[in-house]
mmCIF file of C-alpha atoms in Angstrom:
data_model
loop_
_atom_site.group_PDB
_atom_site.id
_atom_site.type_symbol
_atom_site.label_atom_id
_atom_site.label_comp_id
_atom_site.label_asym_id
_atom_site.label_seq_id
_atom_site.Cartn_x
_atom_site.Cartn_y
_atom_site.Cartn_z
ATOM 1 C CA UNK K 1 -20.844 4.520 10.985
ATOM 2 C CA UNK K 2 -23.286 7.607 11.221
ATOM 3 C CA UNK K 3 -24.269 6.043 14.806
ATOM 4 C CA UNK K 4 -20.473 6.251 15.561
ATOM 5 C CA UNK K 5 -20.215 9.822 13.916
ATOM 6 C CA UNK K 6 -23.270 11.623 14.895
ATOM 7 C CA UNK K 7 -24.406 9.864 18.186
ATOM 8 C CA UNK K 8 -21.252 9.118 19.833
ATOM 9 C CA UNK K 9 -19.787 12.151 18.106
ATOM 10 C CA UNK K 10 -16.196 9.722 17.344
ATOM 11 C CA UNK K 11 -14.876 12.923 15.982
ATOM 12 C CA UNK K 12 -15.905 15.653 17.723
ATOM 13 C CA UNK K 13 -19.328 17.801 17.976
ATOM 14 C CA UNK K 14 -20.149 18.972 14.552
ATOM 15 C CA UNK K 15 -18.581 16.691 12.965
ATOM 16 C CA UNK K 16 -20.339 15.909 8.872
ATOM 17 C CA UNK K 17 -19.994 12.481 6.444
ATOM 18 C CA UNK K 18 -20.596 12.520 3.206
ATOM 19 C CA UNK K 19 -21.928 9.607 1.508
ATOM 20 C CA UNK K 20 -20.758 8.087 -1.600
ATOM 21 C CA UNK K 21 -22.036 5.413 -4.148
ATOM 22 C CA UNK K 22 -21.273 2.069 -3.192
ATOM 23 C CA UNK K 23 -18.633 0.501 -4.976
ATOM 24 C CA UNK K 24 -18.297 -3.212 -6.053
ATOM 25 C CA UNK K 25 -15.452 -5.070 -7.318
ATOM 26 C CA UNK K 26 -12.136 -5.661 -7.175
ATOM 27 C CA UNK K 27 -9.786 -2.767 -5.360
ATOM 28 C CA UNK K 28 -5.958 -2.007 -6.714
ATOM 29 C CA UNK K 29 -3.320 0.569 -5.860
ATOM 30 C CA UNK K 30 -1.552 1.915 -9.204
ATOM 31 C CA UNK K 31 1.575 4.038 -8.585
ATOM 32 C CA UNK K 32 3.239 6.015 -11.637
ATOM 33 C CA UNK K 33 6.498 8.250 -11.855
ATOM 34 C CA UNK K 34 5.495 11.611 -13.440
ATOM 35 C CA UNK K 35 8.002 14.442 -14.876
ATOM 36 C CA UNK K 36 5.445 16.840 -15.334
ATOM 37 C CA UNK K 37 4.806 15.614 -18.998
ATOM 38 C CA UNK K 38 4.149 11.850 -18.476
ATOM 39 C CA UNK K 39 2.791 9.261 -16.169
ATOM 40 C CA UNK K 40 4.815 6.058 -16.172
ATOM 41 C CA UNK K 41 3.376 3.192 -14.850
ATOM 42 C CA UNK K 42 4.608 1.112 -11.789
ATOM 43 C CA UNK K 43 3.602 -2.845 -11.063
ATOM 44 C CA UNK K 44 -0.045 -2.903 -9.456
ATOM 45 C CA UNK K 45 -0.282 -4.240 -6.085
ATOM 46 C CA UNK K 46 -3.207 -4.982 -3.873
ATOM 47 C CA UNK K 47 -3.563 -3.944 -0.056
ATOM 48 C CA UNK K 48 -6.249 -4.927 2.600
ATOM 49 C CA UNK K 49 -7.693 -1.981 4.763
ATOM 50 C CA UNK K 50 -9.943 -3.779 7.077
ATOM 51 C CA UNK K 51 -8.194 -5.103 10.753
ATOM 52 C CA UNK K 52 -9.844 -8.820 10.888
ATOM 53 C CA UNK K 53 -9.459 -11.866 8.323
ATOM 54 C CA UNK K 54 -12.131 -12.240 5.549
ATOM 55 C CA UNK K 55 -12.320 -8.319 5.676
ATOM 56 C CA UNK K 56 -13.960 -7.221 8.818
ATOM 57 C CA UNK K 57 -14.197 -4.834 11.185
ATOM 58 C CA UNK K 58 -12.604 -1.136 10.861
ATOM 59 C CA UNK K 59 -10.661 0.138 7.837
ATOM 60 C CA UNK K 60 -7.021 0.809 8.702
ATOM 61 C CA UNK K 61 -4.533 2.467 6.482
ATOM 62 C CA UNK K 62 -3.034 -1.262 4.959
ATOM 63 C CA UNK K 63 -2.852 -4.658 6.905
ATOM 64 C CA UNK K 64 -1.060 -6.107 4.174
ATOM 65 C CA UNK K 65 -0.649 -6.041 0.671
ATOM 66 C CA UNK K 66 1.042 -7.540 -2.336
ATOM 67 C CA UNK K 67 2.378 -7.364 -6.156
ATOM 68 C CA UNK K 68 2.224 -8.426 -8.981
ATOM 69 C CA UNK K 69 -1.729 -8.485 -9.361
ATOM 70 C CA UNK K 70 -3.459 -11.107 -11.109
ATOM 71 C CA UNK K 71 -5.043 -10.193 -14.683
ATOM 72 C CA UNK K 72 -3.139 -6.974 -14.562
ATOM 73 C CA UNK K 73 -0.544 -7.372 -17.213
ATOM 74 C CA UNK K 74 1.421 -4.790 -18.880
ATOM 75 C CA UNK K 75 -1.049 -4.126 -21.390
ATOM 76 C CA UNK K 76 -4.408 -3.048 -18.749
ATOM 77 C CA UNK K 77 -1.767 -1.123 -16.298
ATOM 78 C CA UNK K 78 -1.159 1.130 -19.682
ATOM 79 C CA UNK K 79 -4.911 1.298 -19.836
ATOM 80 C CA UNK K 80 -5.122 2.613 -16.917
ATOM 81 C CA UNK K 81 -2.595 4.721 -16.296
ATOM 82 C CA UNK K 82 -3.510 6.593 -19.821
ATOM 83 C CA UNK K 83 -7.212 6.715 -18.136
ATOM 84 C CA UNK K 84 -6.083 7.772 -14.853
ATOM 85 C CA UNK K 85 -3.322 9.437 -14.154
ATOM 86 C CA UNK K 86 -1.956 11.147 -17.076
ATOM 87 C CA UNK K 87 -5.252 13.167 -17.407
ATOM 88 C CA UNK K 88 -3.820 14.495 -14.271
ATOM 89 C CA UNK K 89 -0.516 15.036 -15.294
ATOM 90 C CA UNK K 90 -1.716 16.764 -18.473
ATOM 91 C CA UNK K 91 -4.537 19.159 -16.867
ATOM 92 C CA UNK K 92 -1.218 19.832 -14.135
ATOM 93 C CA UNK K 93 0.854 21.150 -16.589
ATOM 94 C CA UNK K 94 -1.639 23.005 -18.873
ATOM 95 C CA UNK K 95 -2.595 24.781 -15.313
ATOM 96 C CA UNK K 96 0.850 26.220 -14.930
ATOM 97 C CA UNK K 97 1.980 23.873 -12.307
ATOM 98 C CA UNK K 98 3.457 20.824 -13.727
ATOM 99 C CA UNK K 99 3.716 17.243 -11.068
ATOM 100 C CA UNK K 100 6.932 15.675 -10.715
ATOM 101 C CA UNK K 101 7.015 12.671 -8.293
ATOM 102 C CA UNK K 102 5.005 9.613 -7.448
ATOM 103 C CA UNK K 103 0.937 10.019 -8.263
ATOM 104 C CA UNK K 104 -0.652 6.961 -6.060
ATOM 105 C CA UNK K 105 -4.238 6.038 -7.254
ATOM 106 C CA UNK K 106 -5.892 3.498 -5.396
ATOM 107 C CA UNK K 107 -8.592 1.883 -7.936
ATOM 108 C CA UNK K 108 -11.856 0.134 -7.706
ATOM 109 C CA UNK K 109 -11.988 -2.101 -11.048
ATOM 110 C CA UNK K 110 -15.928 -2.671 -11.260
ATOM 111 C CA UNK K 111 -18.377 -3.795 -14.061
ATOM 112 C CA UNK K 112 -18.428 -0.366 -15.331
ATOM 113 C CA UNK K 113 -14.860 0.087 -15.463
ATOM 114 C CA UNK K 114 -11.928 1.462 -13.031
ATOM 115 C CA UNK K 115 -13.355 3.886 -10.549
ATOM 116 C CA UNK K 116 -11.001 6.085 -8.192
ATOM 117 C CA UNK K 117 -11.055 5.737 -4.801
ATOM 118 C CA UNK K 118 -8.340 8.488 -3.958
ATOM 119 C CA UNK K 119 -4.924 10.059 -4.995
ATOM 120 C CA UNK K 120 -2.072 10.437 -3.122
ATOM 121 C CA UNK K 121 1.238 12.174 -4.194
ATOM 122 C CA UNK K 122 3.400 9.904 -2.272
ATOM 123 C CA UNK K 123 4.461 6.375 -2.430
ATOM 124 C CA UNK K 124 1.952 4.041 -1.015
ATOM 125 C CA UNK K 125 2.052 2.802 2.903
ATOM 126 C CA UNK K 126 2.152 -0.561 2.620
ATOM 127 C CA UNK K 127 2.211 -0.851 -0.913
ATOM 128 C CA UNK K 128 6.168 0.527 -1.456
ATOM 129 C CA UNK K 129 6.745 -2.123 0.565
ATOM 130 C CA UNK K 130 5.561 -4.533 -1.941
ATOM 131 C CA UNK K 131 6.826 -2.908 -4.701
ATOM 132 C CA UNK K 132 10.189 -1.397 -4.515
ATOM 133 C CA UNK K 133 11.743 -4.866 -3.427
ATOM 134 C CA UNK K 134 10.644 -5.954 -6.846
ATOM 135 C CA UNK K 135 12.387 -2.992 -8.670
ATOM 136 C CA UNK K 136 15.519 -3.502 -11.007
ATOM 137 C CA UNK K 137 15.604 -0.475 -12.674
ATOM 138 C CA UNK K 138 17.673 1.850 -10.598
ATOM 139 C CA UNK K 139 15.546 4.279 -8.073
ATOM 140 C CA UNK K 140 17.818 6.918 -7.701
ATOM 141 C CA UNK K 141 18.002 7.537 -11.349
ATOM 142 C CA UNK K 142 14.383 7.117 -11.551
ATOM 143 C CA UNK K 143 13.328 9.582 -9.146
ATOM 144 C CA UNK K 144 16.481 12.234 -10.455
ATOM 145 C CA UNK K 145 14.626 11.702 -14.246
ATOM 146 C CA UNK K 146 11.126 12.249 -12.781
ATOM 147 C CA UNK K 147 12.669 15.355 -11.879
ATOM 148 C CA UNK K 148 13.572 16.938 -14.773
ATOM 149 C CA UNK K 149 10.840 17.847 -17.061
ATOM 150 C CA UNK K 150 10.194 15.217 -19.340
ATOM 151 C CA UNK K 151 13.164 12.944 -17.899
ATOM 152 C CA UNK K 152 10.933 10.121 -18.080
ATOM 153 C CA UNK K 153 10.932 10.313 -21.981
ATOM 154 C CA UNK K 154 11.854 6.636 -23.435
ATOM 155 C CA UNK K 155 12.283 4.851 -19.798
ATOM 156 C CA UNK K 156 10.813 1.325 -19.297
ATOM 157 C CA UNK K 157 10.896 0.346 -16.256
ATOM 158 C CA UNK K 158 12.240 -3.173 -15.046
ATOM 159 C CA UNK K 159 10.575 -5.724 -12.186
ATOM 160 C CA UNK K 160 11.570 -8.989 -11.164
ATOM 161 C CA UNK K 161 9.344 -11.865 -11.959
ATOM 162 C CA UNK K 162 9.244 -12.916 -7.921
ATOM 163 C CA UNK K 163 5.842 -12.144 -5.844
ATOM 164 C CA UNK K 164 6.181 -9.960 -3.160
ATOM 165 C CA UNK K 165 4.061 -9.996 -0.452
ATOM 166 C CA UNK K 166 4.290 -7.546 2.859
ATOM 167 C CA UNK K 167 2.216 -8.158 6.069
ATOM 168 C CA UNK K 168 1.772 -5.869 8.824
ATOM 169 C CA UNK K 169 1.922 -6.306 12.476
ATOM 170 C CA UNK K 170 -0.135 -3.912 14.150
ATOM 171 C CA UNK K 171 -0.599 -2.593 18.025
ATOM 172 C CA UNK K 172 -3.385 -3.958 20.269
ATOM 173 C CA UNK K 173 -6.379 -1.801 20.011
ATOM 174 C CA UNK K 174 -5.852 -0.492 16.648
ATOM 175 C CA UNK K 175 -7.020 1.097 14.544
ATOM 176 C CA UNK K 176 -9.634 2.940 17.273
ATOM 177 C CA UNK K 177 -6.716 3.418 20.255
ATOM 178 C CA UNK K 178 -3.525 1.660 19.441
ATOM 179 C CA UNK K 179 -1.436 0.518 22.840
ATOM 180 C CA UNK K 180 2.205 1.928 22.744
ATOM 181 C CA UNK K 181 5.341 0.858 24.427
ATOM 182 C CA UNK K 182 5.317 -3.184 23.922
ATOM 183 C CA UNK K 183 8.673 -4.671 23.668
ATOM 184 C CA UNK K 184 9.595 -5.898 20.371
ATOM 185 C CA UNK K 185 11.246 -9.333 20.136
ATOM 186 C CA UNK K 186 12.561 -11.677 17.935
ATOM 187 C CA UNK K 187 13.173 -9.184 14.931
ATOM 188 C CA UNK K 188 17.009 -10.092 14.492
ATOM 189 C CA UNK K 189 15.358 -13.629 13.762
ATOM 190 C CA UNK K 190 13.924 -13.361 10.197
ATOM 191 C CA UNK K 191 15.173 -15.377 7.724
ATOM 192 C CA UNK K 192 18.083 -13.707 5.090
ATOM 193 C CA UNK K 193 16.336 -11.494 2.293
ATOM 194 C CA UNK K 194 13.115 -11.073 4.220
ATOM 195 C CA UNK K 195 12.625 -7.114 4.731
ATOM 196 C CA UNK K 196 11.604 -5.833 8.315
ATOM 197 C CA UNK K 197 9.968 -2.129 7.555
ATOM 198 C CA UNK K 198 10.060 0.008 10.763
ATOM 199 C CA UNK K 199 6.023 2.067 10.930
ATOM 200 C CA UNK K 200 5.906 2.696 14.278
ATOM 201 C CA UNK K 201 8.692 2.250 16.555
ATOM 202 C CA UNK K 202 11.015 3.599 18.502
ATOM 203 C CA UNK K 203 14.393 2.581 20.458
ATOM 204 C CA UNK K 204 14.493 2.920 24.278
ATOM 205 C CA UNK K 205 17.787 2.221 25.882
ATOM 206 C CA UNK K 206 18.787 -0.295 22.860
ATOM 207 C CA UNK K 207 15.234 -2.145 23.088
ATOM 208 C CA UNK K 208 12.988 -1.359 20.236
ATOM 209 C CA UNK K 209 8.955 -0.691 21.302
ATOM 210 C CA UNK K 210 6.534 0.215 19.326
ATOM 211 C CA UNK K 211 5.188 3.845 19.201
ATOM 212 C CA UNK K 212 2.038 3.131 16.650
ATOM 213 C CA UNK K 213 -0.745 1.696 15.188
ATOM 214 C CA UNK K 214 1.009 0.217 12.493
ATOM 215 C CA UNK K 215 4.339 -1.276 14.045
ATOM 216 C CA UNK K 216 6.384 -3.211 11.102
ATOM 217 C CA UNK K 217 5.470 -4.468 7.676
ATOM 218 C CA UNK K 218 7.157 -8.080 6.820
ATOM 219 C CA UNK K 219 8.085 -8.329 3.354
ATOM 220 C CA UNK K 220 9.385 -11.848 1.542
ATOM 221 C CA UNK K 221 9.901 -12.449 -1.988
ATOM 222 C CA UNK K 222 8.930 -16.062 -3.759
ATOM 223 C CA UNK K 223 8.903 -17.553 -7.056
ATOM 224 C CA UNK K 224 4.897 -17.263 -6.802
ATOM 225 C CA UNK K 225 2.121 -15.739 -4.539
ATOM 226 C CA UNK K 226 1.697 -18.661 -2.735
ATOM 227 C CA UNK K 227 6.222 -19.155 -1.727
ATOM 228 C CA UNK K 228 6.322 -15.757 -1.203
ATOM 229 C CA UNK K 229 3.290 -15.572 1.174
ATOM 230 C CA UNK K 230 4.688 -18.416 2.908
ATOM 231 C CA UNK K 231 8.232 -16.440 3.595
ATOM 232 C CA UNK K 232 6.187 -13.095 4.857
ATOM 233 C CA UNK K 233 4.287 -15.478 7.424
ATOM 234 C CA UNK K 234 7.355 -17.692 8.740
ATOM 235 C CA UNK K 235 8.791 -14.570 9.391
ATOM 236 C CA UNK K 236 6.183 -12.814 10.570
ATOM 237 C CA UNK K 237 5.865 -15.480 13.043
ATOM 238 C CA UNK K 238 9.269 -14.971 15.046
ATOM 239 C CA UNK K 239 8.382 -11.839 15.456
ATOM 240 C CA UNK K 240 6.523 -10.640 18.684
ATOM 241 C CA UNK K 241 4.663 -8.101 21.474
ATOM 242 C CA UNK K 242 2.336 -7.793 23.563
ATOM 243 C CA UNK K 243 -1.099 -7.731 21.688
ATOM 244 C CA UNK K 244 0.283 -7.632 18.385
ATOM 245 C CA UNK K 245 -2.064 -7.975 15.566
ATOM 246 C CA UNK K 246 -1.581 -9.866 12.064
ATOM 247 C CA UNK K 247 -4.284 -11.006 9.409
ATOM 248 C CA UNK K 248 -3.719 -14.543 8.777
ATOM 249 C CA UNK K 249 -5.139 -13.741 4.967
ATOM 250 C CA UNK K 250 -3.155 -11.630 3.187
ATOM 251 C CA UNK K 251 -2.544 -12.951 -0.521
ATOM 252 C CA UNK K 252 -4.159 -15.964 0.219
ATOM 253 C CA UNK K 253 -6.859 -15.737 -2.921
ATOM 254 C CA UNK K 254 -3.941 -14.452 -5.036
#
């Protein structure tokens, strides 16, 4: 990586790193709805950054990903969101400048307890993906409460019991230089319920081609890890362009 950095200057002369303690363990994206006052939490899911099977080669933004998480039940995602995020939303709104919206920690769960990796203040890319289709309390209302300060007072959320598990089909060449333009076939062929998210595409004279690194994320819901897995892939499978990429892995240890 410094080779890449310094030597072959991958992003420009002058270019710095910064290095940071190695983590070990086990990694997990935690989203919660604030409303300036309070972080509630939403179901954990777990992505995969790296482009290859068995996680190797380059990080990308998400290759896959999938929810619930094993040994993450109600009572730990609590833990952590009262360890996590609400010190955020707290030191926000003593500051003057309350959060309302979706706080996105992506967590490293290691012998020495949850470390974070980053924040975003967005929903997660692919982890919505994985999520939202597992949602029964209503969004709209959700994000209208979050809104209002302390609208979130009281609310529980609600998630279906299902697995949901999202793979991504990426563009030859990425995550370095993604190819662009490929003809994109077979995507009115995925089974009923299966979700087709659109990353990066676009429509070209009623043809879709993709236009990114990240072309579509394949989402399929199952009574376990393992049915729902099975759905993503089958569908996954009909699906096709020229140098597409998928990892063959994703929620296969869950």
């Amino acid at each position: 990586a410094l080779e890449d950095i310094f030597v072959h200057q991958r992003f420009g002369a002058g270019a710095s790193a910064v290095v940071e303690e190695r983590l070990a363990g086990e990694e997990v994206s935690l989203l919660a709805l604030c409303d300036g006052e309070r972080a509630v939490p939403m179901t954990p899911a777990r992505d995969y950054k790296r482009i290859f099977d068995d996680d190797r080669g380059p990080n990308t933004g998400g290759m896959g990903c999938y929810s619930p998480v094993g040994g993450l039940d109600g009572e730990a995602v609590a833990s952590l969101c009262a360890q996590v995020h609400q010190p955020i939303v707290d030191l926000m709104r003593s500051r003057g400048t309350p959060f309302h919206g979706v706080l996105y920690a992506g967590l490293m769960l290691t012998a020495a307890g949850p470390r974070v990796l980053e924040f975003n203040t967005r929903f997660g890319d692919p982890e919505a993906q994985a999520i939202l289709p597992r949602l029964r309390s209503d969004l709209g209302e959700l994000m209208l409460a979050a809104a209002r300060p302390g609208g979130l007072a009281g609310v529980t959320l609600e998630w279906a019991p299902e697995w949901a598990v999202t793979v991504v089909l990426a563009s030859a060449g990425y995550p370095d230089t993604p190819a662009t333009g490929a003809l994109i076939a077979g995507l009115g062929e995925t089974a009923d319920g299966v979700e087709v998210t659109h990353s990066g595409t676009t429509r070209v004279d009623g043809d879709v081609l993709t236009a990114g690194g990240r072309v579509l994320g394949v989402t399929a819901l199952g009574s376990d890890a393992q049915s729902a897995r099975a759905a993503a892939y089958a569908a996954a499978q009909r699906i096709s362009f020229e140098g597409m990429q998928m990892r063959s892995d994703i929620a296969k240890k869950a």
